[in-house]
Amino acid sequence: LACAWIFTAVTFLIPFCHALGLVLALLVVGGLTAGTFYPLTLSFVLRALPMRFVLLGIAMYATDIVFTTDMAQAWESFFMEHLSWRWIFWNATILTPLMILLIHFGIPRQPLPKPQPGHPAPNWRGFLYASLGAALLYIALDQGQRLDWFHSSLIVGLTVAGTFLVGAAVVRHFLLPNPLINFRFLIRRNTLLLALVLVSFRFVMLATVVSIPSFLGSVRGFLPLQEAPVLFWIALPQFVLGIAAMALMSRIDPRLILTAGFSLVGIACLLNSRVTSIWAGPNFSMSQAVMAIGLALAFNAMVGSIILEVVDTGALSRPVDVLTFAGFFQVIRLFGGEMGAAFMGHFIAIREQFHSNMLGLNVQLGNVLTDQRLLGLRHAFSTYSTGLTATGRAAEVLTLQIRQQAFTLAISDSFILLACSCAACLVVVAFMSTVPTQYHQIVASNLEAK
C-alpha cells in the first residue's frame, strides 16, 4: 500500500517536471515502488486465495501480463494522438488508487515473518547489493546494441560492476543468511526448467512486441496507432482463452498444455516467416489468431505449473519460500524479456546487414535488370525532374527498395528464430518431471472436504 501511494504521487508529478534530472529521479522512485506489484500479487494468489479460486487467480494474473504487454504501445499512441503524452503517466495516477482500494478491502494483513531466537535478523544490505547489481546489468543489456556492446567501456563497466554486486549479494547470503530469502528452495529440477520456459516465453512474445510492429512501421510506414488492430488479434482473446486454459488445466497435465501452446506459437511464427514487403495488417490475421491461442495456453500453463510446483512442495505454509519463489520468477521475467529484446535487436541488425550485402551484389550498373529498374524509375521522375536530378532520385529510390527488402528478409529470419526457440522450449518441457499432485486432484480433495 505504501509503494502504491508513492507510485500514484510519482506518476502524477512527472508530467509537471521540466528538468530531465528530476524526471529521471522520479522514474527511479516509480520503478522501485512498482517493482513490488507483480511478485506480491503472485504471493497473494498462492497464499490468500482459497484453492478453488487459485486457477482463476492464475488466469487473471497471466491475462494481465500478456494483454498489457501487447496493448501498451497502442494504448500509449492513443494518448499521444487524442489526448496528451502526459496521460501515459496520469492513467496510472487514476488506476493505482483503485488498486489501493481493492488491496485494502480484499487482502488480509500479513505480518512479516519474525526470526526465531538464535536465527539471524533480516538485513537489507544484501538486497541493496543484488538490486543495484541487477539494475546495472539491465542497463547494459538495454543499451548494449546502441553502444556496440563490449566495444564500449561503459557497457564493460556496467557488466563488471553488476556481476560483482550480484556475486557479493550471493556470497553475503551464504555467510550471513537472510531469513527473508531461501535460495535452497529454488534448487529444484522443475523450478529451474520452468525458469528456462519463462525466458523462452518472454523471447517468443517478441513476435508481437518487436517483429510485427517493426515490420509494419519500417516497411509499411504504419504509425503506432495503426498497428493496434493487428495486436488486438492477440490481446483481446486473452480474456476468454485464459479462462479456457485454466479449465483445461483442471483436467490435464500442465506440461501437455505447455506443449500445445508452444507448438501453436511456433506454427504462427512459421506462418509469419513467409512475410513479404507487400504484407499489411490483414495478412497477419490468421497467424495472429493462432498466436493468440498458443500464447494463452503456454503462459497460463506455465504460471499454473509454477504454482503447482509450490503447492506440491508444501511451501504455502512457509511465507519465506513463497516470497523467494515469487521474487525469483519476477526477476527471471524482467531479465528474460530484456535479454530477448537485446538479442533480437542485435539479430535483426546483423541479418539486415547480411541481406543488404547479398542483394547489393546483384544490383550493379551494367546489370540488365538493374539498368531496367533505374530506367523505369528515371522515366517516372522525369515528369517532375530534369536530367541528372531524375537519375539521382531514381538511384535513391532503388537504394531504399533494397533496404526495404533486406529488412523484410531480416524480419522473416527473426520469425524463424522464434520458431526454433519454441522447438527448444518443447525439449525443456519434455525434461520436466511429473508433479505428484495435479490440479484435478486438488479440486477433488477440496470438494470432498466440503
GROMACS .gro file of C-alpha atoms in nm:
model
  450
    1LEU     CA    1   0.000   0.000   0.000
    2ALA     CA    2   0.284   0.241   0.081
    3CYS     CA    3   0.452   0.170  -0.253
    4ALA     CA    4   0.121   0.216  -0.437
    5TRP     CA    5   0.065   0.559  -0.281
    6ILE     CA    6   0.419   0.667  -0.369
    7PHE     CA    7   0.374   0.536  -0.725
    8THR     CA    8   0.050   0.736  -0.755
    9ALA     CA    9   0.227   1.053  -0.647
   10VAL     CA   10   0.520   0.992  -0.882
   11THR     CA   11   0.303   0.934  -1.190
   12PHE     CA   12   0.104   1.248  -1.108
   13LEU     CA   13   0.414   1.467  -1.070
   14ILE     CA   14   0.625   1.352  -1.366
   15PRO     CA   15   0.429   1.546  -1.637
   16PHE     CA   16   0.481   1.869  -1.442
   17CYS     CA   17   0.861   1.835  -1.435
   18HIS     CA   18   1.067   2.034  -1.683
   19ALA     CA   19   1.415   1.920  -1.576
   20LEU     CA   20   1.539   1.591  -1.716
   21GLY     CA   21   1.731   1.505  -1.398
   22LEU     CA   22   1.416   1.538  -1.187
   23VAL     CA   23   1.215   1.326  -1.434
   24LEU     CA   24   1.478   1.051  -1.419
   25ALA     CA   25   1.486   1.063  -1.038
   26LEU     CA   26   1.107   1.026  -1.019
   27LEU     CA   27   1.118   0.739  -1.270
   28VAL     CA   28   1.368   0.559  -1.047
   29VAL     CA   29   1.136   0.602  -0.748
   30GLY     CA   30   0.845   0.483  -0.960
   31GLY     CA   31   1.038   0.175  -1.065
   32LEU     CA   32   1.134   0.093  -0.706
   33THR     CA   33   0.770   0.111  -0.594
   34ALA     CA   34   0.606  -0.056  -0.895
   35GLY     CA   35   0.857  -0.340  -0.870
   36THR     CA   36   0.666  -0.470  -0.567
   37PHE     CA   37   0.338  -0.520  -0.751
   38TYR     CA   38   0.391  -0.838  -0.955
   39PRO     CA   39   0.574  -1.059  -0.701
   40LEU     CA   40   0.334  -0.962  -0.422
   41THR     CA   41   0.038  -1.032  -0.650
   42LEU     CA   42   0.165  -1.383  -0.717
   43SER     CA   43   0.231  -1.429  -0.344
   44PHE     CA   44  -0.129  -1.329  -0.273
   45VAL     CA   45  -0.264  -1.574  -0.531
   46LEU     CA   46  -0.063  -1.850  -0.368
   47ARG     CA   47  -0.126  -1.778   0.000
   48ALA     CA   48  -0.459  -1.595   0.038
   49LEU     CA   49  -0.695  -1.729  -0.228
   50PRO     CA   50  -0.897  -2.043  -0.148
   51MET     CA   51  -0.765  -2.333  -0.352
   52ARG     CA   52  -1.080  -2.347  -0.563
   53PHE     CA   53  -1.009  -1.992  -0.681
   54VAL     CA   54  -0.636  -2.035  -0.743
   55LEU     CA   55  -0.684  -2.133  -1.108
   56LEU     CA   56  -0.896  -1.822  -1.165
   57GLY     CA   57  -0.629  -1.612  -0.996
   58ILE     CA   58  -0.364  -1.762  -1.224
   59ALA     CA   59  -0.577  -1.684  -1.530
   60MET     CA   60  -0.622  -1.320  -1.427
   61TYR     CA   61  -0.252  -1.281  -1.345
   62ALA     CA   62  -0.142  -1.433  -1.677
   63THR     CA   63  -0.404  -1.247  -1.883
   64ASP     CA   64  -0.296  -0.916  -1.734
   65ILE     CA   65   0.069  -0.967  -1.829
   66VAL     CA   66   0.001  -1.081  -2.187
   67PHE     CA   67  -0.272  -0.823  -2.252
   68THR     CA   68  -0.079  -0.523  -2.120
   69THR     CA   69   0.241  -0.625  -2.298
   70ASP     CA   70   0.063  -0.644  -2.634
   71MET     CA   71  -0.151  -0.333  -2.588
   72ALA     CA   72   0.091  -0.094  -2.416
   73GLN     CA   73   0.223   0.058  -2.739
   74ALA     CA   74  -0.124   0.103  -2.890
   75TRP     CA   75  -0.261   0.248  -2.566
   76GLU     CA   76   0.026   0.498  -2.536
   77SER     CA   77  -0.005   0.601  -2.900
   78PHE     CA   78  -0.378   0.661  -2.843
   79PHE     CA   79  -0.294   0.902  -2.563
   80MET     CA   80  -0.036   1.077  -2.781
   81GLU     CA   81  -0.278   1.111  -3.073
   82HIS     CA   82  -0.601   1.210  -2.898
   83LEU     CA   83  -0.510   1.344  -2.552
   84SER     CA   84  -0.152   1.417  -2.444
   85TRP     CA   85   0.169   1.235  -2.363
   86ARG     CA   86   0.100   1.326  -2.001
   87TRP     CA   87  -0.180   1.070  -1.987
   88ILE     CA   88   0.076   0.793  -2.034
   89PHE     CA   89   0.157   0.867  -1.669
   90TRP     CA   90  -0.176   1.002  -1.548
   91ASN     CA   91  -0.365   0.687  -1.644
   92ALA     CA   92  -0.162   0.514  -1.370
   93THR     CA   93  -0.248   0.803  -1.136
   94ILE     CA   94  -0.616   0.719  -1.185
   95LEU     CA   95  -0.590   0.339  -1.180
   96THR     CA   96  -0.350   0.293  -0.887
   97PRO     CA   97  -0.590   0.436  -0.621
   98LEU     CA   98  -0.847   0.184  -0.743
   99MET     CA   99  -0.589  -0.089  -0.687
  100ILE     CA  100  -0.523   0.052  -0.340
  101LEU     CA  101  -0.893   0.020  -0.251
  102LEU     CA  102  -0.902  -0.340  -0.372
  103ILE     CA  103  -0.588  -0.425  -0.173
  104HIS     CA  104  -0.716  -0.255   0.143
  105PHE     CA  105  -1.052  -0.431   0.146
  106GLY     CA  106  -0.963  -0.754  -0.034
  107ILE     CA  107  -0.627  -0.871   0.106
  108PRO     CA  108  -0.589  -0.957   0.475
  109ARG     CA  109  -0.295  -0.806   0.663
  110GLN     CA  110   0.003  -1.043   0.660
  111PRO     CA  111   0.280  -0.960   0.910
  112LEU     CA  112   0.640  -1.017   0.804
  113PRO     CA  113   0.795  -1.343   0.930
  114LYS     CA  114   0.988  -1.286   1.252
  115PRO     CA  115   1.325  -1.452   1.303
  116GLN     CA  116   1.333  -1.729   1.560
  117PRO     CA  117   1.557  -1.690   1.867
  118GLY     CA  118   1.915  -1.763   1.766
  119HIS     CA  119   1.843  -1.707   1.396
  120PRO     CA  120   1.981  -1.407   1.201
  121ALA     CA  121   1.765  -1.095   1.174
  122PRO     CA  122   1.659  -0.960   0.832
  123ASN     CA  123   1.925  -0.746   0.668
  124TRP     CA  124   1.881  -0.511   0.374
  125ARG     CA  125   2.242  -0.472   0.262
  126GLY     CA  126   2.225  -0.791   0.056
  127PHE     CA  127   1.904  -0.671  -0.111
  128LEU     CA  128   2.078  -0.342  -0.195
  129TYR     CA  129   2.375  -0.523  -0.350
  130ALA     CA  130   2.155  -0.755  -0.555
  131SER     CA  131   1.914  -0.483  -0.669
  132LEU     CA  132   2.186  -0.238  -0.771
  133GLY     CA  133   2.381  -0.514  -0.946
  134ALA     CA  134   2.073  -0.633  -1.134
  135ALA     CA  135   1.994  -0.273  -1.235
  136LEU     CA  136   2.344  -0.224  -1.377
  137LEU     CA  137   2.322  -0.549  -1.575
  138TYR     CA  138   1.979  -0.449  -1.702
  139ILE     CA  139   2.114  -0.114  -1.824
  140ALA     CA  140   2.399  -0.294  -2.001
  141LEU     CA  141   2.151  -0.520  -2.182
  142ASP     CA  142   1.921  -0.231  -2.269
  143GLN     CA  143   2.193  -0.005  -2.411
  144GLY     CA  144   2.429  -0.271  -2.547
  145GLN     CA  145   2.312  -0.264  -2.908
  146ARG     CA  146   2.319   0.118  -2.924
  147LEU     CA  147   2.672   0.138  -2.778
  148ASP     CA  148   2.813  -0.161  -2.972
  149TRP     CA  149   2.827  -0.395  -2.674
  150PHE     CA  150   3.172  -0.472  -2.534
  151HIS     CA  151   3.340  -0.225  -2.767
  152SER     CA  152   3.204   0.035  -2.525
  153SER     CA  153   3.387   0.093  -2.197
  154LEU     CA  154   3.055   0.191  -2.036
  155ILE     CA  155   2.897  -0.148  -2.116
  156VAL     CA  156   3.207  -0.327  -1.988
  157GLY     CA  157   3.199  -0.124  -1.666
  158LEU     CA  158   2.828  -0.185  -1.611
  159THR     CA  159   2.867  -0.559  -1.670
  160VAL     CA  160   3.167  -0.598  -1.439
  161ALA     CA  161   3.016  -0.386  -1.161
  162GLY     CA  162   2.675  -0.554  -1.188
  163THR     CA  163   2.824  -0.903  -1.182
  164PHE     CA  164   3.042  -0.814  -0.883
  165LEU     CA  165   2.749  -0.675  -0.682
  166VAL     CA  166   2.522  -0.972  -0.755
  167GLY     CA  167   2.804  -1.209  -0.663
  168ALA     CA  168   2.865  -1.012  -0.341
  169ALA     CA  169   2.496  -1.044  -0.253
  170VAL     CA  170   2.505  -1.422  -0.304
  171VAL     CA  171   2.824  -1.464  -0.101
  172ARG     CA  172   2.685  -1.245   0.178
  173HIS     CA  173   2.367  -1.453   0.191
  174PHE     CA  174   2.555  -1.776   0.248
  175LEU     CA  175   2.791  -1.619   0.503
  176LEU     CA  176   2.512  -1.431   0.682
  177PRO     CA  177   2.178  -1.593   0.584
  178ASN     CA  178   1.880  -1.363   0.542
  179PRO     CA  179   1.559  -1.510   0.690
  180LEU     CA  180   1.353  -1.344   0.413
  181ILE     CA  181   1.530  -1.544   0.138
  182ASN     CA  182   1.566  -1.920   0.090
  183PHE     CA  183   1.781  -1.992  -0.214
  184ARG     CA  184   1.785  -2.365  -0.141
  185PHE     CA  185   1.414  -2.381  -0.215
  186LEU     CA  186   1.490  -2.277  -0.575
  187ILE     CA  187   1.737  -2.561  -0.640
  188ARG     CA  188   1.475  -2.794  -0.779
  189ARG     CA  189   1.464  -2.955  -1.120
  190ASN     CA  190   1.121  -2.827  -1.227
  191THR     CA  191   1.185  -2.481  -1.082
  192LEU     CA  192   1.500  -2.430  -1.288
  193LEU     CA  193   1.338  -2.575  -1.602
  194LEU     CA  194   1.034  -2.351  -1.557
  195ALA     CA  195   1.270  -2.055  -1.536
  196LEU     CA  196   1.404  -2.153  -1.880
  197VAL     CA  197   1.047  -2.188  -2.007
  198LEU     CA  198   0.970  -1.836  -1.880
  199VAL     CA  199   1.277  -1.696  -2.058
  200SER     CA  200   1.165  -1.873  -2.378
  201PHE     CA  201   0.814  -1.735  -2.343
  202ARG     CA  202   0.938  -1.381  -2.296
  203PHE     CA  203   1.152  -1.430  -2.607
  204VAL     CA  204   0.872  -1.562  -2.830
  205MET     CA  205   0.649  -1.273  -2.721
  206LEU     CA  206   0.886  -1.053  -2.920
  207ALA     CA  207   0.696  -1.170  -3.228
  208THR     CA  208   0.415  -0.934  -3.127
  209VAL     CA  209   0.618  -0.676  -2.937
  210VAL     CA  210   0.912  -0.628  -3.179
  211SER     CA  211   0.900  -0.818  -3.508
  212ILE     CA  212   0.550  -0.733  -3.633
  213PRO     CA  213   0.548  -0.367  -3.516
  214SER     CA  214   0.900  -0.319  -3.659
  215PHE     CA  215   0.791  -0.455  -3.996
  216LEU     CA  216   0.470  -0.252  -4.011
  217GLY     CA  217   0.647   0.066  -3.901
  218SER     CA  218   0.969   0.041  -4.104
  219VAL     CA  219   0.850  -0.132  -4.422
  220ARG     CA  220   0.485  -0.032  -4.447
  221GLY     CA  221   0.514   0.305  -4.276
  222PHE     CA  222   0.240   0.237  -4.020
  223LEU     CA  223   0.202   0.471  -3.725
  224PRO     CA  224   0.189   0.305  -3.380
  225LEU     CA  225  -0.188   0.365  -3.360
  226GLN     CA  226  -0.235   0.195  -3.698
  227GLU     CA  227  -0.055  -0.115  -3.567
  228ALA     CA  228  -0.312  -0.158  -3.288
  229PRO     CA  229  -0.569  -0.363  -3.490
  230VAL     CA  230  -0.303  -0.625  -3.564
  231LEU     CA  231  -0.213  -0.655  -3.194
  232PHE     CA  232  -0.583  -0.671  -3.097
  233TRP     CA  233  -0.593  -1.018  -3.252
  234ILE     CA  234  -0.365  -1.138  -2.972
  235ALA     CA  235  -0.458  -0.914  -2.681
  236LEU     CA  236  -0.837  -0.922  -2.673
  237PRO     CA  237  -0.893  -1.302  -2.697
  238GLN     CA  238  -0.673  -1.348  -2.389
  239PHE     CA  239  -0.965  -1.284  -2.155
  240VAL     CA  240  -1.160  -1.581  -2.292
  241LEU     CA  241  -0.863  -1.801  -2.377
  242GLY     CA  242  -0.709  -1.756  -2.031
  243ILE     CA  243  -1.019  -1.895  -1.862
  244ALA     CA  244  -1.032  -2.179  -2.117
  245ALA     CA  245  -0.668  -2.266  -2.046
  246MET     CA  246  -0.738  -2.283  -1.672
  247ALA     CA  247  -1.039  -2.507  -1.736
  248LEU     CA  248  -0.815  -2.742  -1.931
  249MET     CA  249  -0.554  -2.736  -1.655
  250SER     CA  250  -0.808  -2.859  -1.402
  251ARG     CA  251  -0.830  -3.179  -1.609
  252ILE     CA  252  -0.500  -3.213  -1.799
  253ASP     CA  253  -0.132  -3.218  -1.701
  254PRO     CA  254   0.001  -2.860  -1.749
  255ARG     CA  255   0.300  -2.999  -1.941
  256LEU     CA  256   0.067  -3.112  -2.220
  257ILE     CA  257  -0.093  -2.768  -2.235
  258LEU     CA  258   0.255  -2.610  -2.244
  259THR     CA  259   0.345  -2.837  -2.534
  260ALA     CA  260   0.030  -2.746  -2.726
  261GLY     CA  261   0.079  -2.374  -2.658
  262PHE     CA  262   0.440  -2.350  -2.770
  263SER     CA  263   0.366  -2.570  -3.071
  264LEU     CA  264   0.094  -2.328  -3.184
  265VAL     CA  265   0.320  -2.027  -3.127
  266GLY     CA  266   0.590  -2.198  -3.335
  267ILE     CA  267   0.341  -2.264  -3.616
  268ALA     CA  268   0.230  -1.899  -3.607
  269CYS     CA  269   0.593  -1.784  -3.632
  270LEU     CA  270   0.650  -2.012  -3.931
  271LEU     CA  271   0.339  -1.864  -4.098
  272ASN     CA  272   0.475  -1.515  -4.035
  273SER     CA  273   0.817  -1.611  -4.175
  274ARG     CA  274   0.660  -1.602  -4.524
  275VAL     CA  275   0.626  -1.223  -4.488
  276THR     CA  276   0.692  -1.009  -4.796
  277SER     CA  277   0.727  -0.634  -4.835
  278ILE     CA  278   0.365  -0.604  -4.957
  279TRP     CA  279   0.212  -0.756  -4.643
  280ALA     CA  280  -0.013  -0.535  -4.434
  281GLY     CA  281  -0.227  -0.585  -4.125
  282PRO     CA  282  -0.483  -0.831  -4.273
  283ASN     CA  283  -0.203  -1.063  -4.388
  284PHE     CA  284  -0.119  -1.132  -4.023
  285SER     CA  285  -0.478  -1.214  -3.921
  286MET     CA  286  -0.457  -1.593  -3.946
  287SER     CA  287  -0.116  -1.621  -3.783
  288GLN     CA  288  -0.216  -1.381  -3.505
  289ALA     CA  289  -0.525  -1.587  -3.427
  290VAL     CA  290  -0.306  -1.899  -3.395
  291MET     CA  291  -0.055  -1.696  -3.191
  292ALA     CA  292  -0.327  -1.578  -2.952
  293ILE     CA  293  -0.438  -1.933  -2.875
  294GLY     CA  294  -0.079  -2.051  -2.836
  295LEU     CA  295   0.026  -1.768  -2.604
  296ALA     CA  296  -0.282  -1.811  -2.386
  297LEU     CA  297  -0.225  -2.185  -2.348
  298ALA     CA  298   0.152  -2.150  -2.298
  299PHE     CA  299   0.156  -1.867  -2.045
  300ASN     CA  300  -0.138  -1.984  -1.835
  301ALA     CA  301   0.001  -2.337  -1.826
  302MET     CA  302   0.345  -2.202  -1.737
  303VAL     CA  303   0.216  -1.992  -1.445
  304GLY     CA  304  -0.006  -2.281  -1.341
  305SER     CA  305   0.295  -2.515  -1.343
  306ILE     CA  306   0.493  -2.268  -1.131
  307ILE     CA  307   0.216  -2.250  -0.871
  308LEU     CA  308   0.159  -2.625  -0.880
  309GLU     CA  309   0.528  -2.669  -0.800
  310VAL     CA  310   0.487  -2.450  -0.491
  311VAL     CA  311   0.172  -2.631  -0.380
  312ASP     CA  312   0.334  -2.972  -0.408
  313THR     CA  313   0.635  -2.867  -0.202
  314GLY     CA  314   0.415  -2.755   0.085
  315ALA     CA  315   0.567  -2.407   0.067
  316LEU     CA  316   0.229  -2.235   0.112
  317SER     CA  317   0.275  -2.270   0.488
  318ARG     CA  318   0.622  -2.106   0.466
  319PRO     CA  319   0.594  -1.737   0.366
  320VAL     CA  320   0.968  -1.708   0.309
  321ASP     CA  321   0.963  -1.978   0.042
  322VAL     CA  322   0.663  -1.820  -0.132
  323LEU     CA  323   0.822  -1.474  -0.134
  324THR     CA  324   1.152  -1.619  -0.259
  325PHE     CA  325   0.972  -1.810  -0.533
  326ALA     CA  326   0.766  -1.510  -0.647
  327GLY     CA  327   1.064  -1.274  -0.639
  328PHE     CA  328   1.282  -1.518  -0.831
  329PHE     CA  329   1.033  -1.555  -1.116
  330GLN     CA  330   0.974  -1.178  -1.126
  331VAL     CA  331   1.348  -1.127  -1.179
  332ILE     CA  332   1.355  -1.401  -1.444
  333ARG     CA  333   1.054  -1.240  -1.618
  334LEU     CA  334   1.221  -0.899  -1.633
  335PHE     CA  335   1.565  -1.023  -1.736
  336GLY     CA  336   1.421  -1.278  -1.979
  337GLY     CA  337   1.234  -1.005  -2.162
  338GLU     CA  338   1.533  -0.769  -2.166
  339MET     CA  339   1.779  -1.037  -2.279
  340GLY     CA  340   1.539  -1.142  -2.552
  341ALA     CA  341   1.486  -0.785  -2.673
  342ALA     CA  342   1.861  -0.716  -2.671
  343PHE     CA  343   1.940  -1.033  -2.861
  344MET     CA  344   1.657  -0.980  -3.111
  345GLY     CA  345   1.766  -0.622  -3.181
  346HIS     CA  346   2.121  -0.742  -3.246
  347PHE     CA  347   1.999  -1.034  -3.457
  348ILE     CA  348   1.775  -0.823  -3.681
  349ALA     CA  349   2.051  -0.565  -3.733
  350ILE     CA  350   2.304  -0.833  -3.830
  351ARG     CA  351   2.063  -1.014  -4.063
  352GLU     CA  352   1.957  -0.688  -4.228
  353GLN     CA  353   2.322  -0.606  -4.296
  354PHE     CA  354   2.377  -0.957  -4.437
  355HIS     CA  355   2.077  -0.942  -4.671
  356SER     CA  356   2.162  -0.588  -4.778
  357ASN     CA  357   2.511  -0.701  -4.878
  358MET     CA  358   2.378  -1.007  -5.062
  359LEU     CA  359   2.117  -0.805  -5.250
  360GLY     CA  360   2.373  -0.535  -5.328
  361LEU     CA  361   2.597  -0.788  -5.501
  362ASN     CA  362   2.327  -0.833  -5.767
  363VAL     CA  363   2.243  -0.464  -5.806
  364GLN     CA  364   2.526  -0.322  -6.016
  365LEU     CA  365   2.537  -0.075  -6.302
  366GLY     CA  366   2.563  -0.268  -6.626
  367ASN     CA  367   2.340  -0.546  -6.496
  368VAL     CA  368   2.039  -0.572  -6.729
  369LEU     CA  369   1.778  -0.591  -6.452
  370THR     CA  370   1.937  -0.304  -6.257
  371ASP     CA  371   1.954  -0.081  -6.565
  372GLN     CA  372   1.591  -0.158  -6.650
  373ARG     CA  373   1.476  -0.073  -6.297
  374LEU     CA  374   1.673   0.255  -6.296
  375LEU     CA  375   1.540   0.344  -6.642
  376GLY     CA  376   1.181   0.285  -6.529
  377LEU     CA  377   1.228   0.490  -6.212
  378ARG     CA  378   1.401   0.771  -6.402
  379HIS     CA  379   1.116   0.777  -6.651
  380ALA     CA  380   0.867   0.806  -6.363
  381PHE     CA  381   1.057   1.103  -6.217
  382SER     CA  382   1.131   1.272  -6.550
  383THR     CA  383   0.794   1.447  -6.546
  384TYR     CA  384   0.884   1.629  -6.224
  385SER     CA  385   1.265   1.643  -6.250
  386THR     CA  386   1.521   1.701  -6.518
  387GLY     CA  387   1.823   1.506  -6.633
  388LEU     CA  388   2.064   1.431  -6.355
  389THR     CA  389   1.804   1.511  -6.085
  390ALA     CA  390   1.573   1.238  -6.213
  391THR     CA  391   1.864   0.993  -6.229
  392GLY     CA  392   1.968   1.075  -5.873
  393ARG     CA  393   1.615   1.035  -5.738
  394ALA     CA  394   1.584   0.701  -5.920
  395ALA     CA  395   1.906   0.578  -5.756
  396GLU     CA  396   1.782   0.691  -5.413
  397VAL     CA  397   1.451   0.505  -5.456
  398LEU     CA  398   1.631   0.190  -5.568
  399THR     CA  399   1.855   0.209  -5.260
  400LEU     CA  400   1.550   0.245  -5.035
  401GLN     CA  401   1.385  -0.053  -5.205
  402ILE     CA  402   1.693  -0.266  -5.138
  403ARG     CA  403   1.689  -0.162  -4.772
  404GLN     CA  404   1.319  -0.241  -4.753
  405GLN     CA  405   1.370  -0.590  -4.893
  406ALA     CA  406   1.671  -0.651  -4.668
  407PHE     CA  407   1.474  -0.552  -4.358
  408THR     CA  408   1.181  -0.770  -4.465
  409LEU     CA  409   1.413  -1.069  -4.503
  410ALA     CA  410   1.563  -0.993  -4.160
  411ILE     CA  411   1.214  -0.990  -4.005
  412SER     CA  412   1.144  -1.323  -4.176
  413ASP     CA  413   1.462  -1.462  -4.021
  414SER     CA  414   1.351  -1.334  -3.679
  415PHE     CA  415   1.029  -1.535  -3.705
  416ILE     CA  416   1.228  -1.846  -3.795
  417LEU     CA  417   1.449  -1.784  -3.492
  418LEU     CA  418   1.140  -1.755  -3.270
  419ALA     CA  419   1.004  -2.082  -3.412
  420CYS     CA  420   1.335  -2.251  -3.328
  421SER     CA  421   1.310  -2.109  -2.975
  422CYS     CA  422   0.965  -2.270  -2.943
  423ALA     CA  423   1.112  -2.603  -3.052
  424ALA     CA  424   1.392  -2.571  -2.795
  425CYS     CA  425   1.136  -2.491  -2.527
  426LEU     CA  426   0.945  -2.809  -2.612
  427VAL     CA  427   1.264  -3.002  -2.538
  428VAL     CA  428   1.289  -2.827  -2.199
  429VAL     CA  429   0.926  -2.915  -2.121
  430ALA     CA  430   0.997  -3.279  -2.209
  431PHE     CA  431   1.260  -3.290  -1.933
  432MET     CA  432   1.021  -3.163  -1.665
  433SER     CA  433   0.929  -3.429  -1.412
  434THR     CA  434   0.572  -3.525  -1.330
  435VAL     CA  435   0.428  -3.337  -1.033
  436PRO     CA  436   0.267  -3.589  -0.792
  437THR     CA  437  -0.041  -3.378  -0.724
  438GLN     CA  438  -0.230  -3.230  -1.019
  439TYR     CA  439  -0.497  -2.959  -1.010
  440HIS     CA  440  -0.782  -3.203  -1.063
  441GLN     CA  441  -0.673  -3.389  -0.750
  442ILE     CA  442  -0.655  -3.064  -0.552
  443VAL     CA  443  -1.002  -2.960  -0.669
  444ALA     CA  444  -1.142  -3.305  -0.589
  445SER     CA  445  -0.991  -3.304  -0.240
  446ASN     CA  446  -1.140  -2.962  -0.170
  447LEU     CA  447  -1.483  -3.079  -0.282
  448GLU     CA  448  -1.457  -3.383  -0.055
  449ALA     CA  449  -1.354  -3.162   0.237
  450LYS     CA  450  -1.672  -2.963   0.191
   0.00000   0.00000   0.00000
